[in-house]
Coordinates of C-alpha atoms in Angstrom, one line a residue:
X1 CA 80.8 80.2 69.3
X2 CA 79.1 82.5 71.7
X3 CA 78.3 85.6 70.6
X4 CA 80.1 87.7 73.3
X5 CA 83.5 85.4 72.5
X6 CA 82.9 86.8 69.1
X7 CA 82.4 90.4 70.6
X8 CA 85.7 90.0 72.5
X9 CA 87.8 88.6 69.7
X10 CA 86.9 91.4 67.4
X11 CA 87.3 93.8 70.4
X12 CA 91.1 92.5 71.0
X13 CA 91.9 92.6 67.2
X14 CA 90.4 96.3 66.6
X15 CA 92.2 97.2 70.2
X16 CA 95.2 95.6 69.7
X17 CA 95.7 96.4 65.8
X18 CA 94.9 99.8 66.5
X19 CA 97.9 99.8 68.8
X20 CA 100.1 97.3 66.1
X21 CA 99.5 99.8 63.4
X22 CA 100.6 103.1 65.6
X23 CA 103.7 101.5 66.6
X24 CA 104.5 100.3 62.8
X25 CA 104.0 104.2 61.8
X26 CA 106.1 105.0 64.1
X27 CA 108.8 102.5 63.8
X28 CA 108.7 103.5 59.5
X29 CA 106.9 101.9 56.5
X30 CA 108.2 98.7 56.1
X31 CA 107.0 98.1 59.8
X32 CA 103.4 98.8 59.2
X33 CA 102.1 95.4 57.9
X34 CA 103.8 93.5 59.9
X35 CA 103.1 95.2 63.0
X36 CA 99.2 95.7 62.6
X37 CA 99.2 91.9 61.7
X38 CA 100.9 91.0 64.8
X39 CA 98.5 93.2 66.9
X40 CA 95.7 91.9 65.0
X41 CA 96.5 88.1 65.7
X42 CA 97.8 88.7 69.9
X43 CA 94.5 90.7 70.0
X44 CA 92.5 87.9 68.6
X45 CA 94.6 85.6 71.2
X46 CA 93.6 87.8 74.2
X47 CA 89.8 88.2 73.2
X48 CA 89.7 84.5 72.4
X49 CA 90.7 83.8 76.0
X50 CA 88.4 86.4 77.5
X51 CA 90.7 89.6 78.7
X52 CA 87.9 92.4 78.5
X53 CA 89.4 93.5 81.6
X54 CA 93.4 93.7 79.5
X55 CA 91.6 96.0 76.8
X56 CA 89.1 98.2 79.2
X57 CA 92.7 98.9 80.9
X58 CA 94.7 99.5 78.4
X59 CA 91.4 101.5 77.0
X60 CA 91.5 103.8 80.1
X61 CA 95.6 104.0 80.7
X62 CA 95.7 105.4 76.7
X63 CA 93.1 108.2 77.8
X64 CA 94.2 109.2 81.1
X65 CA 98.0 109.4 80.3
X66 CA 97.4 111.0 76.9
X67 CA 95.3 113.6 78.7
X68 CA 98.2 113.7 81.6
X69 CA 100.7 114.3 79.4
X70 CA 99.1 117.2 77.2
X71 CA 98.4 119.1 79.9
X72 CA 101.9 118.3 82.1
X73 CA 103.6 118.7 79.0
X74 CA 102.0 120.2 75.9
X75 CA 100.4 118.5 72.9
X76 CA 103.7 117.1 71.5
X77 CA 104.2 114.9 74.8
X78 CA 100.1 113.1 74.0
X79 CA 101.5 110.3 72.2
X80 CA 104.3 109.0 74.8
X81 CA 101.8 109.6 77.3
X82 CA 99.0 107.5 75.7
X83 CA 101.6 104.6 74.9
X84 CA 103.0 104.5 78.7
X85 CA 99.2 104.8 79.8
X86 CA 98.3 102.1 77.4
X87 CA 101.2 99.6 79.1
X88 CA 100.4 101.0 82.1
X89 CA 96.7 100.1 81.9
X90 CA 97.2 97.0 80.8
X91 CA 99.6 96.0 83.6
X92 CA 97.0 97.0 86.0
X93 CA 93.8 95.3 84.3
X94 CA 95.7 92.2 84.4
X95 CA 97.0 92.9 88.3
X96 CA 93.3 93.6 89.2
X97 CA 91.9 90.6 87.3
X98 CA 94.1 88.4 89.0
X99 CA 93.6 90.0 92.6
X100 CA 90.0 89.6 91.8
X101 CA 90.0 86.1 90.8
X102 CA 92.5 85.0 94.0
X103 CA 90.2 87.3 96.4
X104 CA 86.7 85.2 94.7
X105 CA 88.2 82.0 95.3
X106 CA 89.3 82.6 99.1
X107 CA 85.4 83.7 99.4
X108 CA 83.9 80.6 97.8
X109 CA 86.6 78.0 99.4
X110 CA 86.0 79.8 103.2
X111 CA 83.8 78.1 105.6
X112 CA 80.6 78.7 106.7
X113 CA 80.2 80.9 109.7
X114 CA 79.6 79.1 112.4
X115 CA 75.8 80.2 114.8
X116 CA 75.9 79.2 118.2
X117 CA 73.0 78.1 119.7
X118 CA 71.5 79.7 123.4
X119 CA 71.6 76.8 125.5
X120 CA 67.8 76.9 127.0
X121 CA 68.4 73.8 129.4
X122 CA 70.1 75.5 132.1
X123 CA 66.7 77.6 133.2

């Protein structure tokens, strides 16, 4: 296996246990375990079929609405703001990936542009 497949997996699971294990605290104990496994395992999933661009958005979204929401609302507002970043940023990492992909696909399907020639038989 490639060593940036590897890099990715382990990304996802630390990216998407991290967010498994926040929501099992919050949910109580008996959620923990089973919640950081599942984020662990959909994190793997994700990093096995190459979404840096899911985790660098839901990377981003966590920071700029947990930084939003402490200063709209005050420090006890960070952690809804993260988590609807987090979603958020996810939602549009995946949006811009596919946009990206549609938009490089139009550009390598599209003709080439077409010279025309001066027609130097009529002096």
């Amino acid at each position: 296996m490639a060593n940036s497949k590897v890099f990715d997996i382990v990304l996802g699971s630390v990216v998407l246990g991290t967010v498994g294990g926040l929501i099992g605290m919050f949910m109580g104990e008996g959620f923990l375990w089973p919640a950081l496994l599942l984020g662990i395992m959909l994190g793997a999933g994700v990093g096995f079929l190459g979404g840096r661009q899911l985790f660098l958005g839901i990377f981003l979204g966590t920071v700029l609405g947990g930084f939003l929401a402490w200063v709209l609302g005050g420090v006890d507002t960070i952690t809804v703001g993260a988590a609807s970043g987090a979603a958020m940023g996810g939602f549009l990492g995946i949006w811009v990936s596919m946009l990206w992909d549609v938009f490089s696909q139009r550009k390598a399907e599209a003709p080439p542009p077409v010279v025309e020639q001066p027609d130097n038989s009529a002096h």
